[in-house]
Short mmCIF file of C-alpha atoms in Angstrom, two decimals:
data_model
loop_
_atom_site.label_atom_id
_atom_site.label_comp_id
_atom_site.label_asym_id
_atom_site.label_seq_id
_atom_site.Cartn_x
_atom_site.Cartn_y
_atom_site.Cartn_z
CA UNK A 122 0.00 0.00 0.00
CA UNK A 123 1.36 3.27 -0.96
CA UNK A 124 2.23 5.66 2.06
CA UNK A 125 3.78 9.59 2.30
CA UNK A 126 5.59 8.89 4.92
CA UNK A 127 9.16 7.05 4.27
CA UNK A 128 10.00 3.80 4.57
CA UNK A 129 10.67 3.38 8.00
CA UNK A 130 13.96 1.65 9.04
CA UNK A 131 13.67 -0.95 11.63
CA UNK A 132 14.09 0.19 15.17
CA UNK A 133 12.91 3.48 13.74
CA UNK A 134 10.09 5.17 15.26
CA UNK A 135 7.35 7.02 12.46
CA UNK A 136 7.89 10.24 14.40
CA UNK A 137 12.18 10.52 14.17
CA UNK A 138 11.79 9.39 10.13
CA UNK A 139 9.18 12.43 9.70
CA UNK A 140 11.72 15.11 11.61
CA UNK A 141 14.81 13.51 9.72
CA UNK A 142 12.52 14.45 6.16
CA UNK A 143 12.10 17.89 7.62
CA UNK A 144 15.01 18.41 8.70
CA UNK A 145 16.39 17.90 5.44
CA UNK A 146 13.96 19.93 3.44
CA UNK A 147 14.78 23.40 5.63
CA UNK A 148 18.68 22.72 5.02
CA UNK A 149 17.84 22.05 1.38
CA UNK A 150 15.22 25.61 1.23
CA UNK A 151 17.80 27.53 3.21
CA UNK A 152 20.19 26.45 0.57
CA UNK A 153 17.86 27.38 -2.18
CA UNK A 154 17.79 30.96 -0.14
CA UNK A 155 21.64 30.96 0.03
CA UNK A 156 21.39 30.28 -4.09
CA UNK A 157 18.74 33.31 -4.50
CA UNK A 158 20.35 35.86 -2.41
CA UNK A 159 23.75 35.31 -4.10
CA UNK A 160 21.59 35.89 -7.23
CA UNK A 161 20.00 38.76 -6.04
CA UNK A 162 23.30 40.58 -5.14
CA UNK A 163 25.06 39.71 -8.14
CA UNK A 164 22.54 40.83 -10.41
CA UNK A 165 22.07 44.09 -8.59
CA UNK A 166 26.38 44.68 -8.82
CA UNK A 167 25.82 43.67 -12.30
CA UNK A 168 22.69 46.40 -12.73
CA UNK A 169 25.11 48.99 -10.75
CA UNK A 170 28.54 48.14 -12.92
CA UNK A 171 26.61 48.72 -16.24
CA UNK A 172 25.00 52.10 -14.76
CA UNK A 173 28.64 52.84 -13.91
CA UNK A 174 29.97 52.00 -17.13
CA UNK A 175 27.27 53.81 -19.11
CA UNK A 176 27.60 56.82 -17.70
CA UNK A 177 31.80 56.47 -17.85
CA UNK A 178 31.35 56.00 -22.04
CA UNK A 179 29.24 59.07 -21.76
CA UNK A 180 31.56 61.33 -19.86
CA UNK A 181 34.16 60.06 -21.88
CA UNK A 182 32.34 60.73 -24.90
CA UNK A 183 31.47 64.43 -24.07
CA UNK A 184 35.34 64.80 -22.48
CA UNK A 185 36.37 64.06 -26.21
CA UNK A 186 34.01 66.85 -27.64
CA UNK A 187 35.19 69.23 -24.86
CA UNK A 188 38.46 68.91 -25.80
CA UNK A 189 37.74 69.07 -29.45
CA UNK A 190 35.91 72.59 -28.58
CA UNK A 191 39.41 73.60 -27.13
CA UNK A 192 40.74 72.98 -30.29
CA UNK A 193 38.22 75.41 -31.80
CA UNK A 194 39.00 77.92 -29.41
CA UNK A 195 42.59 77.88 -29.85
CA UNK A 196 42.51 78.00 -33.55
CA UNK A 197 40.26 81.44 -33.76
CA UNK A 198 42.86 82.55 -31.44
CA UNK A 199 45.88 81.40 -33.69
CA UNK A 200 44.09 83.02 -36.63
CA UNK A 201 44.29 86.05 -34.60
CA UNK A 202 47.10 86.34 -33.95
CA UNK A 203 49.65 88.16 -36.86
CA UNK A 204 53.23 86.31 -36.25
CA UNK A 205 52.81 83.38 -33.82
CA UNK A 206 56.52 83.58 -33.56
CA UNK A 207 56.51 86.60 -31.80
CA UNK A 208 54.86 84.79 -28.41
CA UNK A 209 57.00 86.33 -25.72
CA UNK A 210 56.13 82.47 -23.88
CA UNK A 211 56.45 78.99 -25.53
CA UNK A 212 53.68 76.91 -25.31
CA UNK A 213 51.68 79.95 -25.80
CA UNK A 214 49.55 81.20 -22.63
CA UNK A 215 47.36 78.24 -21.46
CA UNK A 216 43.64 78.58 -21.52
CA UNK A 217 40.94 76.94 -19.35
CA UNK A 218 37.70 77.70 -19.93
CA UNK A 219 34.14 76.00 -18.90
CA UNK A 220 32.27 74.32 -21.84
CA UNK A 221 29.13 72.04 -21.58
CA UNK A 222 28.96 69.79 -18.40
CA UNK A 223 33.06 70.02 -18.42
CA UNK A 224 36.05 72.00 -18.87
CA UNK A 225 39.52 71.66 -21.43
CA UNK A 226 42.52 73.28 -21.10
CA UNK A 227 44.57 73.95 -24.29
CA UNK A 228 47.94 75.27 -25.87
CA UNK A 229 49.79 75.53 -28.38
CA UNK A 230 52.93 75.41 -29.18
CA UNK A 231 56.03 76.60 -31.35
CA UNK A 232 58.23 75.60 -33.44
CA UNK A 233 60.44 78.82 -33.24
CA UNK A 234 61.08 81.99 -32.31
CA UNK A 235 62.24 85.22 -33.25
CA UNK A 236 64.71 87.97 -33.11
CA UNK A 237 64.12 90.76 -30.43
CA UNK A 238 66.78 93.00 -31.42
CA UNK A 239 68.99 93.33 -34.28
CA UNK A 240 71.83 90.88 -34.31
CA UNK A 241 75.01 92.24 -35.80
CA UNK A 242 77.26 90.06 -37.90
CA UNK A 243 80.07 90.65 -34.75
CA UNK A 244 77.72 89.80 -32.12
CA UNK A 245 79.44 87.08 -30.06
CA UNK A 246 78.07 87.55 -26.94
CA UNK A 247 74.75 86.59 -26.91
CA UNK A 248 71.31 86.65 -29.42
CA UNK A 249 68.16 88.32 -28.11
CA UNK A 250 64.94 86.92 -28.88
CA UNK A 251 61.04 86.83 -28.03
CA UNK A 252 61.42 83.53 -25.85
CA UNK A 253 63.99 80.33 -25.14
CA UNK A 254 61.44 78.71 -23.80
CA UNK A 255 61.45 74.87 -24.85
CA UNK A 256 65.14 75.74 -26.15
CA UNK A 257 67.18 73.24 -24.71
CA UNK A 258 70.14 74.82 -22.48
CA UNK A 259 72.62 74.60 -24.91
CA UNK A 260 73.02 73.15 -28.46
CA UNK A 261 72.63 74.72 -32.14
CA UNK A 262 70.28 77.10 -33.85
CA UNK A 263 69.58 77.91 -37.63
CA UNK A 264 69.57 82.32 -37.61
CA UNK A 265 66.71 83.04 -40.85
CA UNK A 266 65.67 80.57 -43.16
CA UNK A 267 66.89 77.96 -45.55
CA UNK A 268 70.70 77.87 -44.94
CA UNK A 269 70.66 75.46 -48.27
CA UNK A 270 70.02 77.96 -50.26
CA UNK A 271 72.55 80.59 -48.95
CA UNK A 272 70.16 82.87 -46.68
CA UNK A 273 70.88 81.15 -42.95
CA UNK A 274 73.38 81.50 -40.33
CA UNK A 275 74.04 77.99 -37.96
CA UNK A 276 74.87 79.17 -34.18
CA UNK A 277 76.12 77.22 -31.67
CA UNK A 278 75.23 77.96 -28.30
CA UNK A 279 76.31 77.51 -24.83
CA UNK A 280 73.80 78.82 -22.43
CA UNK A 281 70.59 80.91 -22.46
CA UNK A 282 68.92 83.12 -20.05
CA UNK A 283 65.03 83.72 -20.70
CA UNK A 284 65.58 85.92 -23.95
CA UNK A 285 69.13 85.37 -24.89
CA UNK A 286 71.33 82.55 -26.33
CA UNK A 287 74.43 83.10 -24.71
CA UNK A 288 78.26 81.68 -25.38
CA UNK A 289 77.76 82.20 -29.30
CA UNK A 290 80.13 80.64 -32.02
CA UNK A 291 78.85 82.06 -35.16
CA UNK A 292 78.82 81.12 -39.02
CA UNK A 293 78.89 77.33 -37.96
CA UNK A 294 80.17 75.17 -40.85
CA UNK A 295 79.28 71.20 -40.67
CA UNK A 296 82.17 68.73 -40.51
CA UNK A 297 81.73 66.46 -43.69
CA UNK A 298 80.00 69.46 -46.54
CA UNK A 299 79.78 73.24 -46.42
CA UNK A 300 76.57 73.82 -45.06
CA UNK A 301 76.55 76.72 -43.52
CA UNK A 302 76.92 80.48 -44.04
CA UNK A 303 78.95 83.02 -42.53
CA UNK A 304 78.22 85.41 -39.63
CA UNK A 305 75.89 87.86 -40.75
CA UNK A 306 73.80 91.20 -39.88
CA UNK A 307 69.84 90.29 -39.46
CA UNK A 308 67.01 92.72 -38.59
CA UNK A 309 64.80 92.39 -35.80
CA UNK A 310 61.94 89.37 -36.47
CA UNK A 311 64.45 87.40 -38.26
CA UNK A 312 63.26 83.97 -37.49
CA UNK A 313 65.19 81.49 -35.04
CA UNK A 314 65.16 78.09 -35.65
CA UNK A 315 66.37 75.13 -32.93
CA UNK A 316 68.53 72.38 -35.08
CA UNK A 317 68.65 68.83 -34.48
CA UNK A 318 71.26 66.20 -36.04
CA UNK A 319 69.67 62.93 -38.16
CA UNK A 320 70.75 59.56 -36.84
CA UNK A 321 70.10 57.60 -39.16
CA UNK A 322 71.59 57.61 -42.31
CA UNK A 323 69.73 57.01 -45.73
CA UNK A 324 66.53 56.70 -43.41
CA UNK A 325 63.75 57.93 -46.76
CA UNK A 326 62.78 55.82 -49.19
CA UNK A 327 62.61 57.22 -52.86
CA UNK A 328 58.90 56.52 -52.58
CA UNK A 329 56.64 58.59 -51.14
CA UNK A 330 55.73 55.93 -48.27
CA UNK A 331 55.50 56.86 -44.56
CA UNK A 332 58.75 55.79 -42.97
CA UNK A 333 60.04 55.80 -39.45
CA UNK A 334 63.59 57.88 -38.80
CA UNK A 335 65.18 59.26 -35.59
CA UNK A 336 66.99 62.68 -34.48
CA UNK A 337 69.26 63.05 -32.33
CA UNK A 338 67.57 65.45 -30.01
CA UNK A 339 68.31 65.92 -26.22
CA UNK A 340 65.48 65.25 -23.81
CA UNK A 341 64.83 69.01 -23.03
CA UNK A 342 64.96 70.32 -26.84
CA UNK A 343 61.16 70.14 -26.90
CA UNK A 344 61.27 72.64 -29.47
CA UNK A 345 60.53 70.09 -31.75
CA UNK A 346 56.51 69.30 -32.18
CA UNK A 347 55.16 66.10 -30.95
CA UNK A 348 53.82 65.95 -35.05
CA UNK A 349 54.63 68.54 -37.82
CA UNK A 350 56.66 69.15 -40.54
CA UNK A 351 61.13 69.42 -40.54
CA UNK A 352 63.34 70.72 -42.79
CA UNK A 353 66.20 68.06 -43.41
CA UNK A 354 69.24 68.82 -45.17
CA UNK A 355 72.21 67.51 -46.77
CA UNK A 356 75.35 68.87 -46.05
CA UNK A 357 77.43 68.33 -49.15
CA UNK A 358 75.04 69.30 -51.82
CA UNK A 359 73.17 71.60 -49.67
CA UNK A 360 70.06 70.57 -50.87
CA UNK A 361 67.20 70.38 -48.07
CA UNK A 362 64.00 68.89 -48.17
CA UNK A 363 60.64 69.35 -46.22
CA UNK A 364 59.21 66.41 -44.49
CA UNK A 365 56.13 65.98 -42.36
CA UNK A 366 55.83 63.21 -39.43
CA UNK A 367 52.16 62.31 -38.29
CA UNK A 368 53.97 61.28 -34.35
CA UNK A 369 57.05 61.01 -32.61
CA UNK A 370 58.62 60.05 -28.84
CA UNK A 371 61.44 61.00 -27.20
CA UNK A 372 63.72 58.70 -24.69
CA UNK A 373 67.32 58.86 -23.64
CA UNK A 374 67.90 61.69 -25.61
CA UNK A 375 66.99 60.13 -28.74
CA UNK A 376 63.44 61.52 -30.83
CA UNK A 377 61.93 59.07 -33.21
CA UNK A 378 59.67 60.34 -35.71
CA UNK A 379 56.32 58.34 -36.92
CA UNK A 380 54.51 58.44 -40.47
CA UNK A 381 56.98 60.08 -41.90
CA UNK A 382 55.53 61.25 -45.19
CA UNK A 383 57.91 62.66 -48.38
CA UNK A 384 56.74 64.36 -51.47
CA UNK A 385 56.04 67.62 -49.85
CA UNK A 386 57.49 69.75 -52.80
CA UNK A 387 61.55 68.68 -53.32
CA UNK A 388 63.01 65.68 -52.67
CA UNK A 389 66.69 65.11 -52.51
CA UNK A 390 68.64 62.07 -53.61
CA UNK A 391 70.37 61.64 -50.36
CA UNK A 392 70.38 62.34 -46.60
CA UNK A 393 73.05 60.73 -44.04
CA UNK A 394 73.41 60.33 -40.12
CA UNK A 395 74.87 64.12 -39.13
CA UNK A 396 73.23 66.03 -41.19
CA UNK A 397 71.48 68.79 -39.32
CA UNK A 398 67.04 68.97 -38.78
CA UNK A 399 65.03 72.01 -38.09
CA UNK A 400 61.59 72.80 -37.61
CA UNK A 401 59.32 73.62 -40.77
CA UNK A 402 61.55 77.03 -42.62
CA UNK A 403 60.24 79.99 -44.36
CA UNK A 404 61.93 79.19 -48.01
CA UNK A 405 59.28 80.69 -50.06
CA UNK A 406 57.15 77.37 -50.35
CA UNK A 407 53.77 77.68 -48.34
CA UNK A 408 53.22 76.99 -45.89
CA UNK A 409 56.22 78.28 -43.43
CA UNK A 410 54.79 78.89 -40.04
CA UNK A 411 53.80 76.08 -38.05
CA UNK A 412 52.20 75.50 -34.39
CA UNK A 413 50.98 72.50 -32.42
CA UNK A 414 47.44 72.49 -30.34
CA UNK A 415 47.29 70.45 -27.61
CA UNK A 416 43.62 70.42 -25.74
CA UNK A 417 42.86 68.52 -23.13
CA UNK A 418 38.96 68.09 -21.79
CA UNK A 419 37.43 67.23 -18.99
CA UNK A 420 34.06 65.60 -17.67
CA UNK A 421 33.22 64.26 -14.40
CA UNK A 422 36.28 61.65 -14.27
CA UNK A 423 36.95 61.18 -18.28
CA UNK A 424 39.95 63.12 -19.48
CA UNK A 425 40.44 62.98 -23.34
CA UNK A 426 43.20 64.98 -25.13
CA UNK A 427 43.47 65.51 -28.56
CA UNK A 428 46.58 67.58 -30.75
CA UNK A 429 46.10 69.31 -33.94
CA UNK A 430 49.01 70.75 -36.33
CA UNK A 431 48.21 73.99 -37.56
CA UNK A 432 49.99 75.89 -40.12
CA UNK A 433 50.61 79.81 -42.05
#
């Protein structure tokens, strides 16, 4: 005959099997309890972390068009401003300004600077210009423009104070070619240009493909733009060529240049390790001014930075 109750063991009172069956039933519903709960607070966590993460990609998202609204801002300004190389500070002065539900903070900055004063072709003491800022604290500069084509000066310099190169050999002539002009009388806003020397030799293809090549460029010559456009020459033919690079980074005083692109307007047949780098020149090809925004914006805890080369 069929019965609820279990089997009953001999020896076994009816009553002790009934509490043994109940006994296990609450330890198997507080388990099932247990089970749920667990449940319950994981999928609450889970509810929480993709709130959390939601609104994250959002701030993120609006930090990115912050900072892109920096850029904006900075490049009315730039367009505002006559001769960017005439900045008496280098990045030029910071701005931080409120926009949306965040804030950026952008500059920009140079790729050169520019005589104060006149310089006179005797003048051994020391160069006055708008700003040495990002200069490194000694090394070479390039006095005017394209010293390839017989209109530059290459200065070497010892020492700088906040407007002055100091410690001056003039009319610099490169071991190897004769690249180089001698010392020389400029006017006040004759452009100064920082000068770096090429590692490696025969680093551009004859194509126009994006390459990778490095300077040799001390740690605090950030003169050089994180992306831009240099001037490279050769030093025995005296041929130079303009060449733009889309990144770069900088480590035990070496810079390596990213994406670099050719086919700007002349390319030369050669370029070896020691010949000398500057920033973008004024040699009568457009464009010859050159400036780097860097914009950084801000929203709840998303920070997003973005760069932009612009040029004159």
């Amino acid at each position: 005959m069929f019965s609820i109750y279990p089997t009953k063991k001999p020896g076994e009172s009816r009553m002790t099997t009934t509490m043994n069956a109940r006994g296990a039933s609450l330890i198997a519903a507080i388990f099932i309890i247990v089970i749920l709960g667990f449940m319950g607070v994981m999928f609450v966590s889970m509810i929480g972390t993709g709130s959390l993460t939601a609104v994250n990609d959002l701030q993120s998202a609006q930090a990115l068009y912050v900072a892109e609204g920096g850029l904006e801002f900075d490049q009315r300004s730039l367009a505002q401003n006559l001769d960017w190389y005439r900045s008496t500070t280098d990045p030029i002065a910071t701005t931080t300004l409120n926009l949306g539900s965040g804030s950026f903070t952008v500059r920009s900055n140079l790729s050169a600077t520019m005589l104060r004063k006149r310089l006179l072709a005797t003048e051994v003491a020391s160069i006055t210009v708008y700003t040495t800022d990002r200069f490194p604290s000694a090394g070479m500069l390039q006095i005017s423009d394209d010293a390839g084509l017989g209109n530059g000066e290459f200065v070497r310099y010892t020492g700088k104070t906040a407007t002055t190169f100091t410690g001056l050999t003039r009319g610099v002539t490169y071991v190897g070619g004769t690249l180089g002009q001698p010392a020389t009388t400029y006017g006040r806003g004759t452009r100064v240009y920082p000068v770096a020397t090429l590692l490696t030799p025969n680093p551009l293809p004859a194509n126009c493909n994006p390459v990778t090549i490095t300077l040799s460029v001390t740690v605090a010559n950030n003169k050089f733009l994180g992306a831009g456009t240099i001037n490279v020459y050769n030093r025995a033919t005296l041929d130079s060529e303009e060449i733009f690079y889309s990144g770069s980074s900088t480590a035990a005083g070496v810079m390596t240049l990213t994406g670099v692109q050719r086919c700007l307007n002349v390319i030369i047949a050669t370029i070896n390790a020691g010949d000398p780098v500057t920033p973008i020149n004024n040699d009568g090809v457009f464009p010859d001014s050159e400036a780097e925004m860097v914009s950084s914006g801000t929203v709840g805890n998303a920070l997003r930075i973005v760069r932009k080369v612009v040029q004159r």
